[in-house]
Coordinates of C-alpha atoms and ligand atoms in Angstrom, one line a residue:
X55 CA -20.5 7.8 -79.6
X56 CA -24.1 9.2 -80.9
X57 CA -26.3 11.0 -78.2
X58 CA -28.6 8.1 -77.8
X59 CA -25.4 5.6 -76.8
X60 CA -24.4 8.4 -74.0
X61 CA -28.5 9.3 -72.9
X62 CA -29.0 8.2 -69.4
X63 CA -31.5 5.2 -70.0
X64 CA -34.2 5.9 -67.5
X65 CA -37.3 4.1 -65.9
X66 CA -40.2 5.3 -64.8
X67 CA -42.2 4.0 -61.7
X68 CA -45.7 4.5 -61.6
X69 CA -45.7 6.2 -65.0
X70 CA -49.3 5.9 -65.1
X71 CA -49.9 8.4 -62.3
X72 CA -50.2 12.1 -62.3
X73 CA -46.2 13.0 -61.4
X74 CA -45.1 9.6 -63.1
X75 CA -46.4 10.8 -66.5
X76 CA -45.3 14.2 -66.1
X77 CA -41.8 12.8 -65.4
X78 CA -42.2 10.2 -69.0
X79 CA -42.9 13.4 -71.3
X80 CA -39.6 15.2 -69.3
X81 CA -37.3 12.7 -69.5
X82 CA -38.7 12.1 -73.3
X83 CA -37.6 16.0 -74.1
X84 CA -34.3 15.8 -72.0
X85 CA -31.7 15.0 -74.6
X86 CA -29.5 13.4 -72.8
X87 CA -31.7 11.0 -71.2
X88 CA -33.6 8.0 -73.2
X89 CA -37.1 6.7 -71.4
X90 CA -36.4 3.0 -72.0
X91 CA -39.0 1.8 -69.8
X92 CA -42.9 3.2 -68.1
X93 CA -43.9 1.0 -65.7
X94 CA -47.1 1.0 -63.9
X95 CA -49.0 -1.4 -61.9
X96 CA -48.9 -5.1 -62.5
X97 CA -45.9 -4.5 -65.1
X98 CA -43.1 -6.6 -64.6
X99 CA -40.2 -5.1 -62.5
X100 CA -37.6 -8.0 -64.9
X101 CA -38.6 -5.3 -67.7
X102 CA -35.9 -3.2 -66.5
X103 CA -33.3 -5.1 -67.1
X104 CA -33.9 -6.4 -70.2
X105 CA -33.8 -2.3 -71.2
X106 CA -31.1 -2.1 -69.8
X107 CA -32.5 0.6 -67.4
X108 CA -29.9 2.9 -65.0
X109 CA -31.9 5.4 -63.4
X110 CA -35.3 3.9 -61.9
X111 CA -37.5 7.4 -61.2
X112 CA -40.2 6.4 -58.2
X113 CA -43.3 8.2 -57.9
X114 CA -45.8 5.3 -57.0
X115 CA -47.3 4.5 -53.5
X116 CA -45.6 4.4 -50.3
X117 CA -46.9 0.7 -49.8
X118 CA -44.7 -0.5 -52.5
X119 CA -41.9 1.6 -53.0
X120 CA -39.7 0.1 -50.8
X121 CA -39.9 -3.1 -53.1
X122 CA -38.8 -1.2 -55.9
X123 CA -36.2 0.4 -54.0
X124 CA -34.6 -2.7 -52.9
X125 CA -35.1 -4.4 -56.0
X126 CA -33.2 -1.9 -57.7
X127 CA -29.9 -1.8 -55.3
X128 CA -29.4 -5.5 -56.0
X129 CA -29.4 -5.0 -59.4
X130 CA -26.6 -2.2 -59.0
X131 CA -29.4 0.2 -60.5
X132 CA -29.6 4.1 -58.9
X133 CA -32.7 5.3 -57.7
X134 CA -34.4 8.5 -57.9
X135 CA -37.4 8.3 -55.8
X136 CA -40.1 11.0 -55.3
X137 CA -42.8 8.6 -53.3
X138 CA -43.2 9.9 -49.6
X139 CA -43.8 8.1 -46.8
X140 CA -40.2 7.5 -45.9
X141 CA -39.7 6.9 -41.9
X142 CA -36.2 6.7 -40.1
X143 CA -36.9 2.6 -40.1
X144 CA -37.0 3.0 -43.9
X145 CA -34.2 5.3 -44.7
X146 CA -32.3 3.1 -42.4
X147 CA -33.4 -0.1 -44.3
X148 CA -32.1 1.5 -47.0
X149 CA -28.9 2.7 -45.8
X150 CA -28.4 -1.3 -45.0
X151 CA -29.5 -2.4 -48.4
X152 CA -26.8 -0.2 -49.9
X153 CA -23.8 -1.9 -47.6
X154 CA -24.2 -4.7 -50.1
X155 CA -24.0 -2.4 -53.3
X156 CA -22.0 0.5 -52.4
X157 CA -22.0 1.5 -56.0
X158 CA -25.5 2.4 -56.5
X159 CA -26.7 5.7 -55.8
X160 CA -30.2 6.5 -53.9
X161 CA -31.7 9.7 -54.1
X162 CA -35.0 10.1 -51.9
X163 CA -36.4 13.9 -52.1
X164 CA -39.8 14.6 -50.1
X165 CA -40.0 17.4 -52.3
X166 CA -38.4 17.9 -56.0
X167 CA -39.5 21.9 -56.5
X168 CA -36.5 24.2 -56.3
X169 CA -39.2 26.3 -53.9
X170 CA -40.3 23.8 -51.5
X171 CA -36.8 23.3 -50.6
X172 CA -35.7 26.8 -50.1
X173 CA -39.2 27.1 -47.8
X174 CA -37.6 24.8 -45.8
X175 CA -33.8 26.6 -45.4
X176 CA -35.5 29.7 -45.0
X177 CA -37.9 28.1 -42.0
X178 CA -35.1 26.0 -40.5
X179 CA -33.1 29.9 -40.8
X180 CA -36.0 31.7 -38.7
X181 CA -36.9 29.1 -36.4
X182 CA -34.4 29.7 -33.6
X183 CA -35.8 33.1 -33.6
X184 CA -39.1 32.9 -32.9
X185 CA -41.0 31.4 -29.7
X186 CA -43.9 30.0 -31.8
X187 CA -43.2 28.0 -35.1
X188 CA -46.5 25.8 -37.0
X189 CA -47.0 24.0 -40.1
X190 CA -49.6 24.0 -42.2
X191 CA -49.6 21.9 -45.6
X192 CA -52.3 21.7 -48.0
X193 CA -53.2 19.3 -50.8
X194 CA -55.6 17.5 -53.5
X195 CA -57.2 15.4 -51.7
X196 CA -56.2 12.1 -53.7
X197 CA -52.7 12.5 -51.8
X198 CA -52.6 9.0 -49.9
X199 CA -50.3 10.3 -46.9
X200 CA -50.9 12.7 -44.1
X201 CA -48.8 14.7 -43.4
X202 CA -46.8 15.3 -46.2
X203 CA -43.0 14.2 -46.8
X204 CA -42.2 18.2 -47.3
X205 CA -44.4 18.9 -44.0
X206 CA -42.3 16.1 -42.1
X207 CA -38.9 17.0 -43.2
X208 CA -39.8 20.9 -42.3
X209 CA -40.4 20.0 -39.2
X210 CA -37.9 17.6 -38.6
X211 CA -35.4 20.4 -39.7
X212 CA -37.4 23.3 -37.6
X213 CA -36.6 21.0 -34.5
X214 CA -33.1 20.1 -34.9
X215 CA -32.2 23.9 -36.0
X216 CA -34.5 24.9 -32.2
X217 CA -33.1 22.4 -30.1
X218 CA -29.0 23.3 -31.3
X219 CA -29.9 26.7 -30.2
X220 CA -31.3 25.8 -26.9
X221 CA -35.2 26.9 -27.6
X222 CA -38.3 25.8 -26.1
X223 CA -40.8 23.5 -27.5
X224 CA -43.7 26.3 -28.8
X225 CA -46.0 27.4 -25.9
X226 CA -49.4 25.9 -26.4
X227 CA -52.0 26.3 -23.5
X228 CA -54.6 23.6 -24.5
X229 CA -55.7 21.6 -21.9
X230 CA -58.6 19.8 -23.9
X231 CA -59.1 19.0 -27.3
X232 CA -60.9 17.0 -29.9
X233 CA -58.4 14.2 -31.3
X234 CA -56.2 15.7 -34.2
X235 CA -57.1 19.5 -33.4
X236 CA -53.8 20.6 -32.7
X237 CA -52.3 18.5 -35.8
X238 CA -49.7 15.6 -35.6
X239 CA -46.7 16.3 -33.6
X240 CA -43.5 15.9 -35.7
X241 CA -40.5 16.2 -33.0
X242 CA -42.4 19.0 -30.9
X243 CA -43.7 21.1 -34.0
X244 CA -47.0 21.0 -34.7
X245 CA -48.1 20.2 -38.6
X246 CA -51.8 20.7 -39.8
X247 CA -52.8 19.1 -43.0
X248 CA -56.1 20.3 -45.0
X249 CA -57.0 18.0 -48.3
X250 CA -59.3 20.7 -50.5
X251 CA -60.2 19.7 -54.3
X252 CA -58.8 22.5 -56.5
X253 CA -55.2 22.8 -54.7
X254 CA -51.6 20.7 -55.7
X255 CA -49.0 21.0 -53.2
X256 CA -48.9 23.7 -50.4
X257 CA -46.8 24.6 -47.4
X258 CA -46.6 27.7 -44.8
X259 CA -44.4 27.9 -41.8
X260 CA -46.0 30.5 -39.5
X261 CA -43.5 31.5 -36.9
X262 CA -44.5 33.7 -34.3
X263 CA -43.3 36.6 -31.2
X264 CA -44.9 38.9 -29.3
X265 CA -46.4 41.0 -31.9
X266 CA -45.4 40.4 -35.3
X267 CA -46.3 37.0 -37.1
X268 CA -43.6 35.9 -40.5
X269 CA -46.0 33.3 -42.9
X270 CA -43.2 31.5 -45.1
X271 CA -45.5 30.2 -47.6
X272 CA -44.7 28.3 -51.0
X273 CA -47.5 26.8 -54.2
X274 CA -46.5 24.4 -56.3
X275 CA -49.0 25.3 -59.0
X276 CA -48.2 22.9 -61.2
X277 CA -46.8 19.2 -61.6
X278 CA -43.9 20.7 -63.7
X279 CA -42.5 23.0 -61.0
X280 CA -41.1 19.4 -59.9
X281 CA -39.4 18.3 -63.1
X282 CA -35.8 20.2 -63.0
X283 CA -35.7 18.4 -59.7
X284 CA -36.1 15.6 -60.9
X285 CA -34.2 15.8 -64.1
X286 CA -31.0 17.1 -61.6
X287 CA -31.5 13.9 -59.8
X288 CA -31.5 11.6 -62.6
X289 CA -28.5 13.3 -63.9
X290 CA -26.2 13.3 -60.4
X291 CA -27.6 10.3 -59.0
X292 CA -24.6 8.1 -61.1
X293 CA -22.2 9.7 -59.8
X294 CA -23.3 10.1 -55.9
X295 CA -23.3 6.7 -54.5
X296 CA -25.0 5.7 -51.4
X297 CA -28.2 7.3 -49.9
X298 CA -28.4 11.1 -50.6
X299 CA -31.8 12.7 -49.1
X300 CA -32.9 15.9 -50.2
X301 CA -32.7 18.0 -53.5
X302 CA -31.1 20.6 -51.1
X303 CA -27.8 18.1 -51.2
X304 CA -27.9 18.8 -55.2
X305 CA -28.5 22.6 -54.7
X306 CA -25.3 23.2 -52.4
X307 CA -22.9 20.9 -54.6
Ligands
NAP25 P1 -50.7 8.8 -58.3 O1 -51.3 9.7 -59.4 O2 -51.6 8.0 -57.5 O3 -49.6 7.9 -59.0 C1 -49.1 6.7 -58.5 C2 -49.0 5.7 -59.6 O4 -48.3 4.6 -59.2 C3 -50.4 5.2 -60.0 O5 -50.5 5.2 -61.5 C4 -50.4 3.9 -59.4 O6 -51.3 3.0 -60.2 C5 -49.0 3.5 -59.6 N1 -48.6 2.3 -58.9 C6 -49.1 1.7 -57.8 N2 -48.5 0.6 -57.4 C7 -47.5 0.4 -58.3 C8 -46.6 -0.6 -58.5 N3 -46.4 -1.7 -57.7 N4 -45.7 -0.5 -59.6 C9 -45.8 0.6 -60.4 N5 -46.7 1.5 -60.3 C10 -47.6 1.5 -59.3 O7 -49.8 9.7 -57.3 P2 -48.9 11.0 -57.6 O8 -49.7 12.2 -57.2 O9 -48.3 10.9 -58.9 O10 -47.9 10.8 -56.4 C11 -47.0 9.7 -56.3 C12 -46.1 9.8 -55.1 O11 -45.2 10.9 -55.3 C13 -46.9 10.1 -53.8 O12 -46.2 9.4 -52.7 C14 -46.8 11.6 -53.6 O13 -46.8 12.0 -52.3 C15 -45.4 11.8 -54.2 N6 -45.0 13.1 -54.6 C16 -43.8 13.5 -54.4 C17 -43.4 14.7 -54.9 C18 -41.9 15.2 -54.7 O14 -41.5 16.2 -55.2 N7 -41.1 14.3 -54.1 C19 -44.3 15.6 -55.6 C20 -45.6 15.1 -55.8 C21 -46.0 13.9 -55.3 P3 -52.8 2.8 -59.6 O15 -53.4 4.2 -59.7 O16 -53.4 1.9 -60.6 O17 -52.7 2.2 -58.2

Protein backbone atom coordinates (compact mmCIF):
# COMPACT_ATOMS: atom_id res chain seq x y z
CA UNK A 1 0.00 0.00 0.00
CA UNK A 2 1.74 3.61 -0.92
CA UNK A 3 1.83 6.18 1.99
CA UNK A 4 -0.98 8.21 0.62
CA UNK A 5 -3.52 4.95 0.78
CA UNK A 6 -2.36 4.49 4.62
CA UNK A 7 -2.33 8.73 5.46
CA UNK A 8 -5.02 9.45 7.95
CA UNK A 9 -7.45 11.52 5.61
CA UNK A 10 -8.18 14.48 7.76
CA UNK A 11 -10.69 17.50 7.87
CA UNK A 12 -10.29 20.67 9.08
CA UNK A 13 -13.05 22.73 10.82
CA UNK A 14 -12.84 26.30 10.66
CA UNK A 15 -9.73 26.18 8.56
CA UNK A 16 -10.05 29.71 7.82
CA UNK A 17 -9.27 30.79 11.38
CA UNK A 18 -6.13 31.45 13.17
CA UNK A 19 -5.53 27.74 14.87
CA UNK A 20 -7.66 26.12 11.91
CA UNK A 21 -4.98 27.19 9.39
CA UNK A 22 -2.12 26.48 11.48
CA UNK A 23 -3.56 22.93 11.96
CA UNK A 24 -4.10 22.72 7.52
CA UNK A 25 -0.24 23.51 6.92
CA UNK A 26 0.55 20.64 9.98
CA UNK A 27 -1.39 18.15 8.90
CA UNK A 28 -0.19 19.07 5.10
CA UNK A 29 3.66 18.35 6.42
CA UNK A 30 2.69 15.25 8.59
CA UNK A 31 3.34 12.31 6.32
CA UNK A 32 1.17 10.13 7.46
CA UNK A 33 -1.83 12.20 7.41
CA UNK A 34 -3.51 13.59 3.92
CA UNK A 35 -5.74 17.08 4.39
CA UNK A 36 -8.66 15.96 2.17
CA UNK A 37 -10.86 18.60 3.17
CA UNK A 38 -10.66 22.77 4.84
CA UNK A 39 -13.84 23.72 5.73
CA UNK A 40 -14.84 27.10 6.89
CA UNK A 41 -17.94 28.95 7.19
CA UNK A 42 -20.89 28.39 4.95
CA UNK A 43 -18.95 25.20 3.40
CA UNK A 44 -20.97 22.22 3.18
CA UNK A 45 -20.53 19.79 6.09
CA UNK A 46 -21.72 16.64 2.94
CA UNK A 47 -18.09 17.63 1.71
CA UNK A 48 -16.68 15.37 4.15
CA UNK A 49 -17.97 12.54 3.02
CA UNK A 50 -17.60 12.68 -0.37
CA UNK A 51 -13.53 12.89 0.70
CA UNK A 52 -13.88 10.34 2.35
CA UNK A 53 -12.80 12.30 5.55
CA UNK A 54 -11.85 10.18 9.08
CA UNK A 55 -10.52 12.61 11.44
CA UNK A 56 -12.77 15.90 11.58
CA UNK A 57 -10.13 18.48 13.54
CA UNK A 58 -12.62 21.35 15.33
CA UNK A 59 -11.30 24.66 15.97
CA UNK A 60 -14.34 26.92 15.07
CA UNK A 61 -16.85 28.60 17.52
CA UNK A 62 -18.41 27.28 20.53
CA UNK A 63 -21.95 28.21 19.00
CA UNK A 64 -21.57 25.66 16.32
CA UNK A 65 -19.36 23.03 17.37
CA UNK A 66 -21.67 20.95 18.82
CA UNK A 67 -23.32 20.55 15.28
CA UNK A 68 -20.23 19.41 13.88
CA UNK A 69 -19.66 17.20 16.65
CA UNK A 70 -22.81 15.41 16.32
CA UNK A 71 -22.79 15.42 12.75
CA UNK A 72 -19.75 13.57 12.70
CA UNK A 73 -20.67 10.59 15.24
CA UNK A 74 -23.55 9.66 12.99
CA UNK A 75 -21.40 9.36 10.29
CA UNK A 76 -19.02 6.90 12.32
CA UNK A 77 -16.39 9.84 11.76
CA UNK A 78 -13.78 10.61 14.98
CA UNK A 79 -13.39 13.86 16.20
CA UNK A 80 -10.62 15.91 17.38
CA UNK A 81 -11.98 19.01 18.71
CA UNK A 82 -9.95 22.05 20.01
CA UNK A 83 -13.11 24.67 20.25
CA UNK A 84 -13.86 25.47 24.07
CA UNK A 85 -16.85 26.21 25.54
CA UNK A 86 -17.65 22.60 26.54
CA UNK A 87 -20.07 22.41 29.79
CA UNK A 88 -20.92 19.14 31.72
CA UNK A 89 -24.55 19.44 29.62
CA UNK A 90 -22.35 19.15 26.48
CA UNK A 91 -19.84 16.62 27.34
CA UNK A 92 -22.77 14.67 28.54
CA UNK A 93 -24.64 15.23 25.20
CA UNK A 94 -21.93 13.91 23.71
CA UNK A 95 -21.30 10.96 25.83
CA UNK A 96 -25.13 10.14 24.65
CA UNK A 97 -24.49 10.79 21.06
CA UNK A 98 -21.76 8.22 21.14
CA UNK A 99 -24.14 5.26 22.72
CA UNK A 100 -25.45 5.11 19.16
CA UNK A 101 -21.90 4.86 17.48
CA UNK A 102 -19.72 3.24 19.97
CA UNK A 103 -17.06 3.08 17.32
CA UNK A 104 -16.17 6.60 16.84
CA UNK A 105 -13.75 8.19 18.85
CA UNK A 106 -14.13 11.93 20.38
CA UNK A 107 -11.30 13.68 21.62
CA UNK A 108 -12.14 17.23 23.22
CA UNK A 109 -8.88 18.96 24.71
CA UNK A 110 -9.35 22.61 26.34
CA UNK A 111 -5.84 22.93 25.70
CA UNK A 112 -3.54 21.04 23.00
CA UNK A 113 0.17 22.43 24.28
CA UNK A 114 2.17 19.72 26.00
CA UNK A 115 2.74 22.87 28.74
CA UNK A 116 -0.62 23.90 29.43
CA UNK A 117 -1.33 20.55 30.43
CA UNK A 118 1.52 19.80 32.70
CA UNK A 119 0.45 23.56 34.36
CA UNK A 120 -2.46 21.85 35.22
CA UNK A 121 -0.91 18.33 36.97
CA UNK A 122 1.53 20.40 38.57
CA UNK A 123 -1.42 22.92 40.00
CA UNK A 124 -3.87 20.01 40.76
CA UNK A 125 -0.25 18.46 42.64
CA UNK A 126 0.19 21.72 44.83
CA UNK A 127 -3.20 22.51 45.52
CA UNK A 128 -4.02 20.43 48.59
CA UNK A 129 -1.02 22.17 50.02
CA UNK A 130 -1.67 25.44 50.08
CA UNK A 131 -4.70 27.43 51.84
CA UNK A 132 -5.05 29.97 49.00
CA UNK A 133 -5.13 28.77 45.31
CA UNK A 134 -6.28 31.61 42.11
CA UNK A 135 -6.30 31.63 38.53
CA UNK A 136 -5.44 34.04 36.34
CA UNK A 137 -5.60 33.45 32.39
CA UNK A 138 -4.77 35.89 29.90
CA UNK A 139 -5.58 36.28 26.17
CA UNK A 140 -5.88 38.20 22.71
CA UNK A 141 -8.69 39.73 23.05
CA UNK A 142 -10.51 38.21 19.82
CA UNK A 143 -10.96 34.98 22.15
CA UNK A 144 -14.95 34.72 22.14
CA UNK A 145 -15.13 32.82 25.68
CA UNK A 146 -14.46 33.92 29.17
CA UNK A 147 -12.93 32.19 31.01
CA UNK A 148 -11.02 30.01 29.10
CA UNK A 149 -11.49 26.08 28.54
CA UNK A 150 -7.69 25.58 30.12
CA UNK A 151 -8.76 28.21 33.07
CA UNK A 152 -12.04 26.03 33.67
CA UNK A 153 -10.57 22.66 33.62
CA UNK A 154 -7.61 23.99 36.09
CA UNK A 155 -10.00 24.81 38.29
CA UNK A 156 -12.23 22.15 38.00
CA UNK A 157 -9.14 19.81 38.68
CA UNK A 158 -7.78 22.28 41.64
CA UNK A 159 -11.26 21.56 43.33
CA UNK A 160 -11.59 17.98 43.01
CA UNK A 161 -7.71 17.35 44.06
CA UNK A 162 -8.79 20.11 47.47
CA UNK A 163 -12.02 18.62 48.33
CA UNK A 164 -10.42 14.58 48.21
CA UNK A 165 -8.06 15.98 50.70
CA UNK A 166 -10.46 17.52 52.98
CA UNK A 167 -9.36 21.49 52.36
CA UNK A 168 -11.21 24.56 52.75
CA UNK A 169 -12.61 26.68 50.02
CA UNK A 170 -9.67 29.69 49.93
CA UNK A 171 -10.28 32.31 52.59
CA UNK A 172 -11.51 35.48 51.02
CA UNK A 173 -12.72 38.42 53.41
CA UNK A 174 -14.68 40.57 50.87
CA UNK A 175 -17.74 41.71 52.03
CA UNK A 176 -18.47 44.19 49.04
CA UNK A 177 -17.53 44.32 45.66
CA UNK A 178 -18.04 45.64 42.18
CA UNK A 179 -19.73 42.74 39.93
CA UNK A 180 -16.91 40.42 38.52
CA UNK A 181 -14.04 41.78 40.87
CA UNK A 182 -13.20 38.69 42.45
CA UNK A 183 -13.48 36.69 38.98
CA UNK A 184 -15.98 33.83 38.06
CA UNK A 185 -16.27 31.16 40.51
CA UNK A 186 -15.36 27.76 38.93
CA UNK A 187 -16.26 25.11 41.82
CA UNK A 188 -15.04 27.48 44.75
CA UNK A 189 -11.72 28.71 42.91
CA UNK A 190 -11.65 31.84 41.79
CA UNK A 191 -10.47 32.52 37.88
CA UNK A 192 -9.59 36.13 36.57
CA UNK A 193 -9.53 36.64 32.91
CA UNK A 194 -7.64 39.79 31.33
CA UNK A 195 -8.06 40.19 27.19
CA UNK A 196 -4.79 42.52 26.32
CA UNK A 197 -3.78 42.93 22.39
CA UNK A 198 -0.19 41.60 22.04
CA UNK A 199 -0.67 38.30 24.18
CA UNK A 200 -1.89 34.36 22.79
CA UNK A 201 -2.70 32.10 25.41
CA UNK A 202 -1.68 32.58 29.25
CA UNK A 203 -2.22 30.79 32.49
CA UNK A 204 -0.81 31.21 36.25
CA UNK A 205 -2.02 29.33 39.23
CA UNK A 206 -0.94 31.42 42.24
CA UNK A 207 -1.27 29.31 45.38
CA UNK A 208 -0.58 30.75 48.55
CA UNK A 209 0.50 30.15 52.80
CA UNK A 210 1.46 32.18 55.28
CA UNK A 211 4.53 33.63 53.89
CA UNK A 212 5.68 32.29 50.75
CA UNK A 213 3.55 32.58 47.40
CA UNK A 214 4.32 29.48 44.33
CA UNK A 215 3.19 31.34 40.71
CA UNK A 216 2.85 28.19 38.28
CA UNK A 217 2.80 30.15 35.24
CA UNK A 218 2.80 28.82 31.46
CA UNK A 219 2.95 31.12 27.59
CA UNK A 220 1.86 29.68 24.73
CA UNK A 221 3.93 32.00 22.49
CA UNK A 222 2.95 30.77 19.54
CA UNK A 223 0.00 28.92 17.58
CA UNK A 224 2.43 26.00 16.93
CA UNK A 225 3.16 25.18 20.48
CA UNK A 226 -0.40 23.50 19.93
CA UNK A 227 0.21 21.36 16.82
CA UNK A 228 1.99 18.01 18.27
CA UNK A 229 -1.18 18.08 20.28
CA UNK A 230 -3.10 18.01 17.93
CA UNK A 231 -1.24 15.89 15.46
CA UNK A 232 -1.16 13.09 18.73
CA UNK A 233 -4.82 13.36 18.64
CA UNK A 234 -5.45 12.91 15.16
CA UNK A 235 -3.23 10.03 15.18
CA UNK A 236 -4.82 8.06 18.54
CA UNK A 237 -8.20 9.20 18.18
CA UNK A 238 -8.96 5.80 15.69
CA UNK A 239 -8.05 3.80 17.92
CA UNK A 240 -9.62 5.23 21.32
CA UNK A 241 -13.35 5.06 20.93
CA UNK A 242 -15.74 6.88 22.90
CA UNK A 243 -15.27 10.31 24.50
CA UNK A 244 -11.63 10.92 25.71
CA UNK A 245 -11.08 14.54 27.35
CA UNK A 246 -7.80 15.91 27.75
CA UNK A 247 -4.35 15.64 25.96
CA UNK A 248 -3.23 14.56 29.50
CA UNK A 249 -5.20 11.00 28.64
CA UNK A 250 -2.69 10.74 25.51
CA UNK A 251 0.37 11.86 27.62
CA UNK A 252 -0.06 8.92 30.32
CA UNK A 253 -0.82 6.11 27.65
P1 LIG B 1 -10.87 32.00 14.96
O1 LIG B 1 -9.60 32.55 14.39
O2 LIG B 1 -12.03 32.93 15.16
O3 LIG B 1 -11.28 30.75 14.06
C1 LIG B 1 -12.54 30.17 14.05
C2 LIG B 1 -12.87 29.88 12.60
O4 LIG B 1 -14.04 29.07 12.52
C3 LIG B 1 -13.16 31.17 11.80
O5 LIG B 1 -12.49 31.13 10.56
C4 LIG B 1 -14.66 31.10 11.65
O6 LIG B 1 -15.13 31.80 10.50
C5 LIG B 1 -14.84 29.60 11.51
N1 LIG B 1 -16.23 29.16 11.63
C6 LIG B 1 -17.27 29.76 12.28
N2 LIG B 1 -18.40 29.05 12.13
C7 LIG B 1 -18.08 27.98 11.36
C8 LIG B 1 -18.81 26.89 10.82
N3 LIG B 1 -20.12 26.75 11.04
N4 LIG B 1 -18.17 25.97 10.06
C9 LIG B 1 -16.84 26.08 9.83
N5 LIG B 1 -16.10 27.11 10.28
C10 LIG B 1 -16.71 28.05 11.05
O7 LIG B 1 -10.59 31.33 16.39
P2 LIG B 1 -9.29 30.56 16.90
O8 LIG B 1 -8.41 31.48 17.67
O9 LIG B 1 -8.68 29.76 15.77
O10 LIG B 1 -9.94 29.59 17.97
C11 LIG B 1 -10.93 28.64 17.59
C12 LIG B 1 -11.40 27.88 18.83
O11 LIG B 1 -10.30 27.12 19.33
C13 LIG B 1 -11.84 28.78 20.00
O12 LIG B 1 -12.92 28.13 20.69
C14 LIG B 1 -10.61 28.83 20.88
O13 LIG B 1 -10.92 29.10 22.23
C15 LIG B 1 -10.10 27.43 20.70
N6 LIG B 1 -8.68 27.21 20.98
C16 LIG B 1 -8.36 26.01 21.52
C17 LIG B 1 -7.04 25.70 21.73
C18 LIG B 1 -6.70 24.33 22.28
O14 LIG B 1 -5.52 24.03 22.48
N7 LIG B 1 -7.69 23.48 22.53
C19 LIG B 1 -6.01 26.61 21.41
C20 LIG B 1 -6.39 27.83 20.87
C21 LIG B 1 -7.72 28.13 20.62
P3 LIG B 1 -15.60 33.35 10.67
O15 LIG B 1 -14.42 34.09 11.22
O16 LIG B 1 -15.95 33.74 9.27
O17 LIG B 1 -16.77 33.32 11.62
Amino acid sequence: MTQENTAIAVAVLGAAGRMGSAVCAAVDEASDMRLVAALDVADDLEQLVTSGTEVIVDFTTPDVVMEHVDWAIVRGIHAVVGTTGFTTERLDRVRHALTARPEVGVLIAPNFSLGAVLLMRFARDAAPHFESVEVIELHHPDKLDAPSGTARHTAEMIAEARQAAGIDQSPDATAEEIAGARGAMIEGVSVHSVRLRGLVAHEEVLLGNPGEVLTLRHDSLDRSSFMPGVLLGIREVRSRPGLTLGLEALLDA
